[in-house]
Amino acid sequence: MCQLLGMNCNVPTDICFSFTGFQARGGATDVHSDGWGIAFFEGKGTRIFLDPQPSCSSPVAELVRAYPIRSKNVIAHIRKATQGAIGLENTHPFMRELWGRYWIFAHNGNLLNFAPELDGSFVPVGLTDSERAFCWLLQQLRQRFGSNSPARSELFAALHALTLEIASYGEFNFLLSNGDCLFAHASTQLTYIVRQAPFTQAHLNDQDVTVDFSSLTSPDDRVAVIATQPLTDNEAWLSMARGTLWWFEEGEVVQSLATRPGPERKAG
Amino acid sequence: MCQLLGMNCNVPTDICFSFTGFQARGGATDVHSDGWGIAFFEGKGTRIFLDPQPSCSSPVAELVRAYPIRSKNVIAHIRKATQGAIGLENTHPFMRELWGRYWIFAHNGNLLNFAPELDGSFVPVGLTDSERAFCWLLQQLRQRFGSNSPARSELFAALHALTLEIASYGEFNFLLSNGDCLFAHASTQLTYIVRQAPFTQAHLNDQDVTVDFSSLTSPDDRVAVIATQPLTDNEAWLSMARGTLWWFEEGEVVQSLATRPGPERKAG
């Protein structure tokens, strides 16, 4: 299984602290060493750093850890290959453009026999189930809404319906962002935390590093961090119920919807 | 005017030497300090490093200069903003996917009143004439060939016709690659060199750095480097005639076609 990391904020924030712990999971404190990647939105623009090497020993990861890029939406991924060989074209996150905005996607899980019909508008370059799901998802969104971006609530409802379809093929934890919102699907495992005033100290799980957010933030800052497993050992991470789709915006949860039947999976 | 750099090889080659000279043009030996970017193909995958900061002082450029990424096709760009503010979304090279392959594009020049009709299949994210031209170009290729990639000679003929149309709007030097071929259009200024056995020493124009290619290469290696201005001062760079479109593959010129009438502009 891979590792996902997402960040959604109300002011551009650097992810250096969280990435320091996350980076260690790619071959040092965990076994996910089949490449890694991270995408930053800066306004409508994006920067993606990809490396088919383990993140714990990647010079590109070292740059990302040390170079503070301020962003309102970040998606990172460490890969444990299931479908598709180790290679740059199979390294997450993936990017496409829809409605004049870049969309970034990373997946953790495994979809079995997911071979939807693609009309040529978004075609996978690599061989992963993940990129195939992403391409189909964007294709369906464009088919539904045409050339114009819908209202966000309509977009979230459509994404919910499409997630239900894809999730029937298997494990489908994902993070998706267009630079405004960050959408997260907890298929089997995903946690999050919203950091806001009063800010305190946080200590990483994966490395002995502490940060004092109170000295780095303003009182109005709000930062949601989403990860496969909690990144810190002294904060209250919230487990996202299996089968829930979440809409984060400006550092907080706007809405969540269940993607499986049954009362125990109903989203809060 | 911006600076373009391209490399097309028959074996994956690192661009560290050429990039060392090129990087200095972004704010040190030249005035193009409104951001820079470089894209590497590695098989079908791509890595793009973008920075809205001047390349001569960019930590990302420092990583690219020091970290040998081996690639058969590279496109780099240093920006002097003409249309579109300084910002990540306006920083070249641009990337889109067509026919299950990534396409990378960088432009040097200025297109006046170029406002083609876009059908929504490729929409610019930023505000440059360059990204608009790239989107329209891919849209026209998809309209012409549908969902299937044509033979390369057909592709080159179509690209030639489209370049003629766009070039009527102004200065349109560009580099374009899908990872197999590198296409270069010399609208006003572009030079190239093919390095092959017997390899010799080369000395940069922009910094006092010398490399001995004979110690770094195999006898069968062939590397074409394309740049706005020659990068070295002791090699015979070939000036590409104004109004010529070039197809590079496996480190050599496959074909070139004139994009302006008149005998003095006929391609060799």
Coordinates of C-alpha atoms in Angstrom, one line a residue:
Chain A
M1 CA 0.0 0.0 0.0
C2 CA 1.2 3.5 -0.8
Q3 CA 1.3 6.6 1.4
L4 CA -0.8 9.7 0.7
L5 CA -0.2 13.2 2.1
G6 CA -2.4 16.2 1.4
M7 CA -2.6 19.8 2.6
N8 CA -5.3 22.4 2.2
C9 CA -5.0 25.8 3.8
N10 CA -6.6 29.3 3.9
V11 CA -3.2 31.0 3.4
P12 CA -0.2 29.7 1.4
T13 CA 1.7 27.5 3.8
D14 CA 4.9 25.5 3.4
I15 CA 4.7 21.7 4.0
C16 CA 8.4 21.2 5.0
F17 CA 7.5 19.9 8.5
S18 CA 5.0 17.3 7.4
F19 CA 7.1 16.4 4.4
T20 CA 10.0 15.6 6.7
G21 CA 8.1 12.9 8.4
F22 CA 6.4 11.7 5.2
Q23 CA 9.7 11.5 3.3
A24 CA 11.1 9.0 5.9
R25 CA 8.3 6.6 5.0
G26 CA 9.7 6.1 1.5
G27 CA 12.3 3.4 2.4
A28 CA 13.5 4.5 5.9
T29 CA 10.7 4.0 8.5
D30 CA 8.4 2.2 6.0
V31 CA 8.8 0.0 2.9
H32 CA 7.2 2.2 0.2
S33 CA 10.3 2.7 -1.9
D34 CA 9.1 2.5 -5.5
G35 CA 9.2 6.2 -6.2
W36 CA 7.4 9.3 -4.8
G37 CA 6.1 12.7 -5.9
I38 CA 4.6 15.9 -4.7
A39 CA 2.5 18.6 -6.4
F40 CA 2.1 22.2 -5.2
F41 CA -0.5 24.6 -6.4
E42 CA 0.7 28.2 -6.5
G43 CA -2.3 30.2 -7.6
K44 CA -3.5 28.4 -10.8
G45 CA 0.0 27.2 -11.5
T46 CA 1.5 23.9 -10.3
R47 CA 4.9 22.5 -9.6
I48 CA 5.3 18.7 -9.5
F49 CA 8.5 17.0 -8.3
L50 CA 8.6 13.3 -9.2
D51 CA 11.3 10.7 -8.6
P52 CA 11.2 7.0 -9.3
Q53 CA 13.9 6.6 -6.5
P54 CA 13.0 6.1 -2.8
S55 CA 12.1 9.4 -1.2
C56 CA 14.4 8.8 1.8
S57 CA 17.5 8.9 -0.5
S58 CA 16.2 11.3 -3.3
P59 CA 18.1 14.5 -3.9
V60 CA 14.8 15.9 -5.2
A61 CA 13.1 15.1 -1.9
E62 CA 15.9 16.8 -0.1
L63 CA 15.3 20.0 -2.1
V64 CA 11.5 19.8 -1.3
R65 CA 12.2 19.3 2.4
A66 CA 14.6 22.2 2.6
Y67 CA 13.0 24.7 0.2
P68 CA 9.8 26.3 1.5
I69 CA 7.3 26.4 -1.3
R70 CA 4.1 28.1 0.0
S71 CA 0.9 26.6 -1.3
K72 CA -2.8 26.4 -0.4
N73 CA -3.1 22.9 -1.9
V74 CA -0.5 20.1 -1.9
I75 CA -0.7 16.4 -2.8
A76 CA 2.1 14.0 -2.2
H77 CA 2.5 10.2 -2.7
I78 CA 5.0 7.5 -1.9
R79 CA 4.6 4.4 -4.0
K80 CA 4.5 0.7 -3.4
A81 CA 4.0 -0.6 -6.9
T82 CA 1.0 -2.9 -7.4
Q83 CA 0.1 -2.3 -11.1
G84 CA 2.6 -0.8 -13.5
A85 CA 6.4 -1.1 -13.3
I86 CA 8.6 1.3 -11.3
G87 CA 9.1 4.2 -13.7
L88 CA 8.5 7.9 -14.0
E89 CA 5.3 7.5 -16.1
N90 CA 3.8 5.4 -13.3
T91 CA 4.8 7.8 -10.5
H92 CA 2.0 9.7 -8.7
P93 CA 0.7 12.4 -8.5
F94 CA -0.7 12.7 -12.1
M95 CA -1.7 15.9 -13.7
R96 CA -4.2 16.9 -16.4
E97 CA -5.9 20.1 -17.4
L98 CA -9.7 20.4 -17.4
W99 CA -11.7 23.7 -17.8
G100 CA -8.5 25.7 -17.9
R101 CA -7.3 24.5 -14.5
Y102 CA -4.7 21.8 -13.6
W103 CA -6.0 18.8 -11.7
I104 CA -3.7 16.7 -9.5
F105 CA -4.5 13.2 -8.4
A106 CA -2.8 10.5 -6.3
H107 CA -4.2 7.1 -5.4
N108 CA -3.5 4.5 -2.7
G109 CA -5.1 1.1 -3.3
N110 CA -5.7 -1.4 -6.0
L111 CA -8.5 -1.5 -8.6
L112 CA -9.1 -4.9 -10.1
N113 CA -10.3 -5.3 -13.7
F114 CA -11.1 -1.6 -14.0
A115 CA -11.0 -1.1 -17.8
P116 CA -13.6 1.7 -18.6
E117 CA -14.1 2.9 -22.1
L118 CA -12.0 6.0 -22.8
D119 CA -13.1 8.4 -25.5
G120 CA -9.6 9.8 -26.1
S121 CA -10.0 13.1 -24.2
F122 CA -7.8 11.9 -21.3
V123 CA -5.6 8.9 -22.0
P124 CA -3.2 7.3 -19.5
V125 CA 0.5 7.6 -20.4
G126 CA 1.6 4.9 -17.9
L127 CA 0.1 1.5 -16.9
T128 CA -1.4 2.1 -13.5
D129 CA -5.0 1.5 -12.5
S130 CA -4.6 4.9 -10.7
E131 CA -4.0 7.0 -13.8
R132 CA -6.7 5.1 -15.7
A133 CA -9.2 6.0 -12.9
F134 CA -8.1 9.6 -13.0
C135 CA -8.5 9.9 -16.8
W136 CA -11.9 8.3 -16.7
L137 CA -13.0 10.6 -13.8
L138 CA -12.0 13.7 -15.8
Q139 CA -13.6 12.4 -18.9
Q140 CA -16.9 11.8 -17.1
L141 CA -16.8 15.3 -15.5
R142 CA -16.3 16.9 -18.9
Q143 CA -19.0 14.8 -20.5
R144 CA -21.4 15.8 -17.7
F145 CA -20.6 19.5 -17.6
G146 CA -19.3 20.3 -21.0
S147 CA -16.8 23.1 -21.5
N148 CA -17.7 25.0 -18.4
S149 CA -16.7 24.3 -14.8
P150 CA -19.8 23.7 -12.6
A151 CA -20.5 25.2 -9.1
R152 CA -18.4 23.4 -6.5
S153 CA -21.4 21.7 -4.9
E154 CA -22.4 20.2 -8.2
L155 CA -18.9 19.2 -8.8
F156 CA -18.7 17.4 -5.4
A157 CA -22.0 15.6 -6.1
A158 CA -20.7 14.4 -9.5
L159 CA -17.4 13.3 -7.9
H160 CA -19.4 11.4 -5.3
A161 CA -21.3 9.5 -8.0
L162 CA -18.1 8.7 -9.9
T163 CA -16.2 7.6 -6.8
L164 CA -19.0 5.2 -6.0
E165 CA -18.6 3.6 -9.4
I166 CA -14.8 3.3 -9.3
A167 CA -14.8 2.2 -5.6
S168 CA -16.8 -0.9 -6.6
Y169 CA -13.6 -2.2 -8.3
G170 CA -11.5 -2.2 -5.1
E171 CA -9.5 -0.1 -2.8
F172 CA -9.6 3.5 -3.8
N173 CA -8.2 6.0 -1.3
F174 CA -7.4 9.1 -3.3
L175 CA -6.5 12.8 -3.1
L176 CA -7.7 15.2 -5.9
S177 CA -7.3 18.9 -6.2
N178 CA -7.9 21.7 -8.8
G179 CA -6.1 24.3 -6.7
D180 CA -9.3 25.6 -5.1
C181 CA -10.6 22.5 -3.3
L182 CA -8.9 19.3 -2.1
F183 CA -11.1 16.2 -2.3
A184 CA -10.2 13.1 -0.3
H185 CA -11.7 9.6 -0.5
A186 CA -11.2 7.3 2.5
S187 CA -11.8 3.9 1.0
T188 CA -9.9 1.9 3.7
Q189 CA -7.5 4.3 5.5
L190 CA -7.1 8.0 5.8
T191 CA -6.7 10.5 8.7
Y192 CA -6.8 14.3 9.0
I193 CA -6.2 17.1 11.3
V194 CA -7.1 20.8 11.1
R195 CA -4.5 23.0 12.8
Q196 CA -5.8 26.5 13.8
A197 CA -5.4 28.9 16.7
P198 CA -4.4 28.4 19.4
F199 CA -1.4 26.8 17.7
T200 CA 0.9 24.5 19.7
Q201 CA 3.9 22.3 19.3
A202 CA 3.9 19.2 17.1
H203 CA 6.3 16.2 17.1
L204 CA 6.8 13.9 14.2
N205 CA 6.1 10.2 14.4
D206 CA 8.8 9.2 11.8
Q207 CA 11.7 11.4 12.9
D208 CA 12.6 13.2 16.1
V209 CA 11.6 16.7 14.9
T210 CA 9.4 19.2 16.7
V211 CA 7.9 22.4 15.4
D212 CA 6.3 25.2 17.3
F213 CA 3.4 26.3 15.0
S214 CA 2.6 29.2 17.3
S215 CA 5.8 31.0 16.3
L216 CA 5.2 30.4 12.6
T217 CA 1.5 31.2 12.1
S218 CA -0.9 34.1 12.3
P219 CA -4.1 33.7 14.4
D220 CA -6.4 33.4 11.3
D221 CA -4.3 30.6 9.7
R222 CA -6.1 27.3 9.2
V223 CA -4.4 24.2 7.7
A224 CA -5.9 20.8 7.1
V225 CA -3.4 18.0 6.7
I226 CA -4.6 14.6 5.4
A227 CA -2.4 11.5 5.5
T228 CA -2.7 7.7 5.3
Q229 CA -1.4 7.5 8.9
P230 CA -1.0 10.3 11.5
L231 CA 2.3 12.2 11.0
T232 CA 2.6 13.4 14.5
D233 CA 2.4 11.6 17.9
N234 CA 1.1 14.4 20.1
E235 CA -1.9 15.7 18.2
A236 CA -5.5 14.4 17.8
W237 CA -5.7 13.1 14.2
L238 CA -9.2 12.2 13.2
S239 CA -9.7 8.9 11.4
M240 CA -11.9 9.2 8.3
A241 CA -14.5 6.5 8.2
R242 CA -14.1 3.8 5.6
G243 CA -16.2 4.8 2.6
T244 CA -16.3 8.6 2.9
L245 CA -15.6 11.3 0.4
W246 CA -14.5 14.7 1.8
W247 CA -14.4 18.2 0.4
F248 CA -11.7 20.5 2.0
E249 CA -11.5 24.2 1.2
E250 CA -9.7 27.1 2.9
G251 CA -8.3 24.7 5.5
E252 CA -11.6 23.2 6.7
V253 CA -14.1 20.5 5.8
V254 CA -17.0 21.8 3.7
Q255 CA -18.9 18.6 3.3
S256 CA -18.5 14.8 3.5
L257 CA -20.6 12.0 2.0
A258 CA -20.7 8.3 2.5
T259 CA -19.6 6.1 -0.4
R260 CA -20.8 2.8 1.0
P261 CA -24.2 1.8 2.4
G262 CA -24.6 1.0 6.1
P263 CA -25.0 3.2 9.2
E264 CA -21.5 2.6 10.5
R265 CA -20.0 4.2 7.4
K266 CA -22.2 7.3 7.3
A267 CA -20.0 10.4 7.1
G268 CA -20.0 12.9 9.9
Chain B
M1 CA 13.1 37.9 -25.8
C2 CA 13.3 34.6 -24.0
Q3 CA 16.0 31.9 -24.2
L4 CA 15.3 28.4 -25.5
L5 CA 17.3 25.3 -25.0
G6 CA 16.6 21.8 -26.4
M7 CA 18.4 18.5 -26.5
N8 CA 17.6 15.4 -28.5
C9 CA 19.8 12.3 -28.3
N10 CA 20.0 8.7 -29.4
V11 CA 21.0 7.6 -25.8
P12 CA 19.8 9.1 -22.5
T13 CA 22.2 11.9 -21.8
D14 CA 22.5 14.5 -19.0
I15 CA 22.2 18.2 -19.8
C16 CA 24.2 19.4 -16.8
F17 CA 27.0 21.0 -18.9
S18 CA 24.7 22.9 -21.3
F19 CA 22.3 23.9 -18.5
T20 CA 25.3 25.4 -16.6
G21 CA 25.7 28.0 -19.3
F22 CA 22.0 28.4 -20.0
Q23 CA 21.2 29.0 -16.3
A24 CA 23.6 32.0 -16.2
R25 CA 21.5 33.7 -18.9
G26 CA 18.6 34.0 -16.4
G27 CA 19.7 37.2 -14.7
A28 CA 23.5 36.8 -14.6
T29 CA 24.9 37.1 -18.2
D30 CA 21.6 38.1 -19.7
V31 CA 18.4 39.9 -18.6
H32 CA 15.8 37.1 -18.8
S33 CA 14.9 36.9 -15.2
D34 CA 11.1 36.4 -15.2
G35 CA 11.3 32.7 -14.3
W36 CA 12.6 29.6 -16.0
G37 CA 11.7 25.9 -16.5
I38 CA 13.1 22.6 -17.8
A39 CA 11.3 19.4 -18.8
F40 CA 12.9 16.0 -19.1
F41 CA 11.5 13.0 -20.8
E42 CA 12.5 9.7 -19.3
G43 CA 10.8 7.1 -21.5
K44 CA 7.2 8.2 -21.7
G45 CA 7.3 9.9 -18.3
T46 CA 8.3 13.6 -17.8
R47 CA 9.8 15.7 -15.1
I48 CA 9.3 19.4 -15.2
F49 CA 11.1 21.8 -12.9
L50 CA 9.6 25.3 -12.9
D51 CA 10.5 28.4 -11.0
P52 CA 9.1 31.9 -11.3
Q53 CA 12.4 33.2 -9.8
P54 CA 15.5 34.0 -11.9
S55 CA 17.4 30.9 -12.8
C56 CA 20.8 32.3 -11.8
S57 CA 19.6 32.4 -8.1
S58 CA 17.1 29.5 -8.1
P59 CA 17.7 26.6 -5.7
V60 CA 15.7 24.4 -8.1
A61 CA 18.1 25.4 -11.0
E62 CA 21.0 24.5 -8.7
L63 CA 19.5 21.0 -8.2
V64 CA 19.0 20.6 -12.0
R65 CA 22.6 21.7 -12.6
A66 CA 24.1 19.3 -10.1
Y67 CA 21.8 16.3 -10.4
P68 CA 22.4 14.4 -13.6
I69 CA 19.0 13.4 -15.1
R70 CA 19.5 11.3 -18.2
S71 CA 17.1 12.0 -21.0
K72 CA 16.7 11.6 -24.7
N73 CA 14.6 14.8 -25.0
V74 CA 14.9 18.0 -22.9
I75 CA 13.3 21.4 -23.3
A76 CA 14.3 24.4 -21.2
H77 CA 13.2 28.0 -21.3
I78 CA 14.2 31.3 -19.5
R79 CA 11.5 33.9 -19.6
K80 CA 11.4 37.6 -20.4
A81 CA 7.7 38.3 -19.9
T82 CA 5.9 39.9 -22.8
Q83 CA 2.3 38.6 -22.4
G84 CA 1.1 37.3 -19.0
A85 CA 2.4 38.4 -15.6
I86 CA 5.3 36.8 -13.8
G87 CA 3.8 33.7 -12.2
L88 CA 4.0 29.9 -12.1
E89 CA 1.0 29.5 -14.5
N90 CA 2.8 31.6 -17.1
T91 CA 6.2 29.8 -16.8
H92 CA 7.3 27.6 -19.7
P93 CA 7.6 24.8 -20.6
F94 CA 3.9 23.8 -20.7
M95 CA 2.7 20.3 -20.7
R96 CA -0.5 18.5 -22.0
E97 CA -1.3 14.9 -22.8
L98 CA -2.4 13.9 -26.3
W99 CA -2.7 10.3 -27.6
G100 CA -1.5 8.9 -24.3
R101 CA 1.8 10.8 -24.5
Y102 CA 2.9 14.0 -22.8
W103 CA 3.7 16.9 -25.0
I104 CA 6.1 19.7 -23.9
F105 CA 6.2 23.1 -25.4
A106 CA 8.2 26.3 -24.9
H107 CA 8.0 29.5 -27.0
N108 CA 10.2 32.5 -27.6
G109 CA 8.6 35.4 -29.3
N110 CA 5.4 37.4 -29.3
L111 CA 2.1 36.7 -31.1
L112 CA -0.1 39.7 -31.6
N113 CA -3.9 39.3 -31.6
F114 CA -3.7 35.5 -31.7
A115 CA -7.1 34.5 -30.3
P116 CA -8.1 31.3 -32.1
E117 CA -11.4 29.5 -31.3
L118 CA -10.8 26.8 -28.6
D119 CA -13.2 23.9 -28.4
G120 CA -12.5 23.1 -24.7
S121 CA -10.2 20.1 -25.4
F122 CA -7.1 22.0 -24.4
V123 CA -7.6 25.3 -22.5
P124 CA -4.8 27.6 -21.3
V125 CA -4.4 27.9 -17.5
G126 CA -2.3 31.1 -17.7
L127 CA -2.4 34.2 -19.8
T128 CA 0.4 33.8 -22.3
D129 CA 0.1 33.8 -26.1
S130 CA 2.5 30.8 -25.9
E131 CA 0.2 28.5 -24.0
R132 CA -2.7 29.6 -26.2
A133 CA -0.7 28.6 -29.3
F134 CA 0.2 25.3 -27.7
C135 CA -3.4 24.5 -26.8
W136 CA -4.7 25.4 -30.3
L137 CA -1.9 23.4 -31.9
L138 CA -2.8 20.2 -30.0
Q139 CA -6.5 20.8 -30.5
Q140 CA -5.9 21.0 -34.3
L141 CA -3.8 17.9 -34.3
R142 CA -6.5 15.9 -32.4
Q143 CA -9.2 17.3 -34.8
R144 CA -7.1 16.2 -37.8
F145 CA -6.0 12.8 -36.6
G146 CA -8.7 11.8 -34.1
S147 CA -7.9 9.5 -31.2
N148 CA -4.9 7.8 -32.9
S149 CA -1.4 9.1 -33.3
P150 CA -0.4 9.5 -37.0
A151 CA 2.9 8.4 -38.5
R152 CA 5.7 10.8 -37.7
S153 CA 5.9 12.1 -41.3
E154 CA 2.2 12.9 -41.3
L155 CA 2.6 14.6 -37.9
F156 CA 5.5 16.7 -39.2
A157 CA 3.5 17.8 -42.3
A158 CA 0.5 18.8 -40.1
L159 CA 2.8 20.6 -37.7
H160 CA 4.2 22.5 -40.6
A161 CA 0.8 23.7 -41.8
L162 CA -0.2 24.7 -38.3
T163 CA 3.1 26.5 -37.7
L164 CA 2.6 28.5 -40.9
E165 CA -0.8 29.7 -39.6
I166 CA 0.4 30.7 -36.1
A167 CA 3.6 32.3 -37.4
S168 CA 1.5 34.8 -39.4
Y169 CA 0.7 36.4 -36.0
G170 CA 4.3 37.2 -35.1
E171 CA 7.5 35.9 -33.7
F172 CA 7.2 32.2 -33.1
N173 CA 10.4 30.4 -32.2
F174 CA 9.4 27.2 -30.4
L175 CA 10.5 23.8 -29.2
L176 CA 8.0 20.9 -29.0
S177 CA 8.5 17.3 -28.0
N178 CA 6.4 14.2 -27.3
G179 CA 9.4 12.2 -26.0
D180 CA 10.2 10.6 -29.4
C181 CA 10.9 13.6 -31.6
L182 CA 11.9 17.2 -30.9
F183 CA 10.5 19.8 -33.2
A184 CA 12.1 23.2 -33.5
H185 CA 10.8 26.3 -35.3
A186 CA 13.3 29.0 -36.1
S187 CA 11.1 32.1 -36.6
T188 CA 13.8 34.7 -36.0
Q189 CA 16.7 33.1 -34.0
L190 CA 17.7 29.5 -33.3
T191 CA 21.0 27.6 -33.6
Y192 CA 22.0 24.0 -33.2
I193 CA 24.9 21.6 -33.1
V194 CA 25.1 17.8 -33.4
R195 CA 27.8 16.3 -31.2
Q196 CA 29.1 12.9 -32.3
A197 CA 32.4 10.9 -32.5
P198 CA 35.1 12.0 -32.6
F199 CA 34.1 13.9 -29.4
T200 CA 36.3 16.8 -28.3
Q201 CA 36.4 19.5 -25.6
A202 CA 33.8 22.2 -25.4
H203 CA 34.0 25.5 -23.5
L204 CA 30.9 27.5 -22.4
N205 CA 30.2 31.1 -23.5
D206 CA 28.5 32.1 -20.3
Q207 CA 30.8 30.7 -17.7
D208 CA 34.4 29.6 -17.7
V209 CA 33.6 25.8 -17.7
T210 CA 35.1 23.2 -20.1
V211 CA 34.0 19.6 -20.6
D212 CA 35.8 16.8 -22.4
F213 CA 33.0 14.9 -24.1
S214 CA 35.4 12.2 -25.3
S215 CA 35.8 11.0 -21.7
L216 CA 32.0 11.0 -21.1
T217 CA 30.6 9.4 -24.2
S218 CA 30.5 6.2 -26.3
P219 CA 31.5 6.2 -30.0
D220 CA 27.9 5.7 -31.1
D221 CA 26.4 8.6 -29.0
R222 CA 24.8 11.4 -30.9
V223 CA 23.4 14.5 -29.2
A224 CA 21.7 17.5 -30.9
V225 CA 21.6 20.7 -28.8
I226 CA 19.3 23.5 -30.0
A227 CA 19.6 27.0 -28.4
T228 CA 18.6 30.6 -29.1
Q229 CA 22.3 31.5 -29.1
P230 CA 25.4 29.2 -29.2
L231 CA 26.2 27.9 -25.7
T232 CA 29.9 27.2 -26.4
D233 CA 32.6 29.4 -28.0
N234 CA 34.8 26.7 -29.6
E235 CA 32.3 24.6 -31.6
A236 CA 30.7 25.2 -34.9
W237 CA 27.0 26.0 -34.1
L238 CA 24.7 26.1 -37.2
S239 CA 22.4 29.0 -37.5
M240 CA 18.8 27.8 -38.4
A241 CA 17.4 30.0 -41.2
R242 CA 14.6 32.3 -40.3
G243 CA 11.4 30.6 -41.2
T244 CA 12.4 26.9 -40.9
L245 CA 10.8 24.0 -39.0
W246 CA 13.0 21.1 -37.9
W247 CA 12.4 17.5 -36.9
F248 CA 15.1 16.0 -34.7
E249 CA 15.1 12.4 -33.7
E250 CA 17.8 10.1 -32.2
G251 CA 20.2 13.1 -32.1
E252 CA 20.0 14.1 -35.8
V253 CA 18.0 16.1 -38.2
V254 CA 15.4 14.0 -40.0
Q255 CA 13.8 16.8 -42.1
S256 CA 13.4 20.5 -42.2
L257 CA 10.8 22.6 -44.1
A258 CA 10.5 26.3 -44.9
T259 CA 7.8 28.2 -43.1
R260 CA 8.2 31.4 -45.2
P261 CA 8.2 32.0 -48.9
G262 CA 11.4 33.2 -50.6
P263 CA 14.5 31.4 -51.7
E264 CA 16.8 32.8 -49.0
R265 CA 14.5 31.2 -46.4
K266 CA 14.3 27.7 -47.9
A267 CA 15.4 25.1 -45.5
G268 CA 18.5 23.0 -46.1

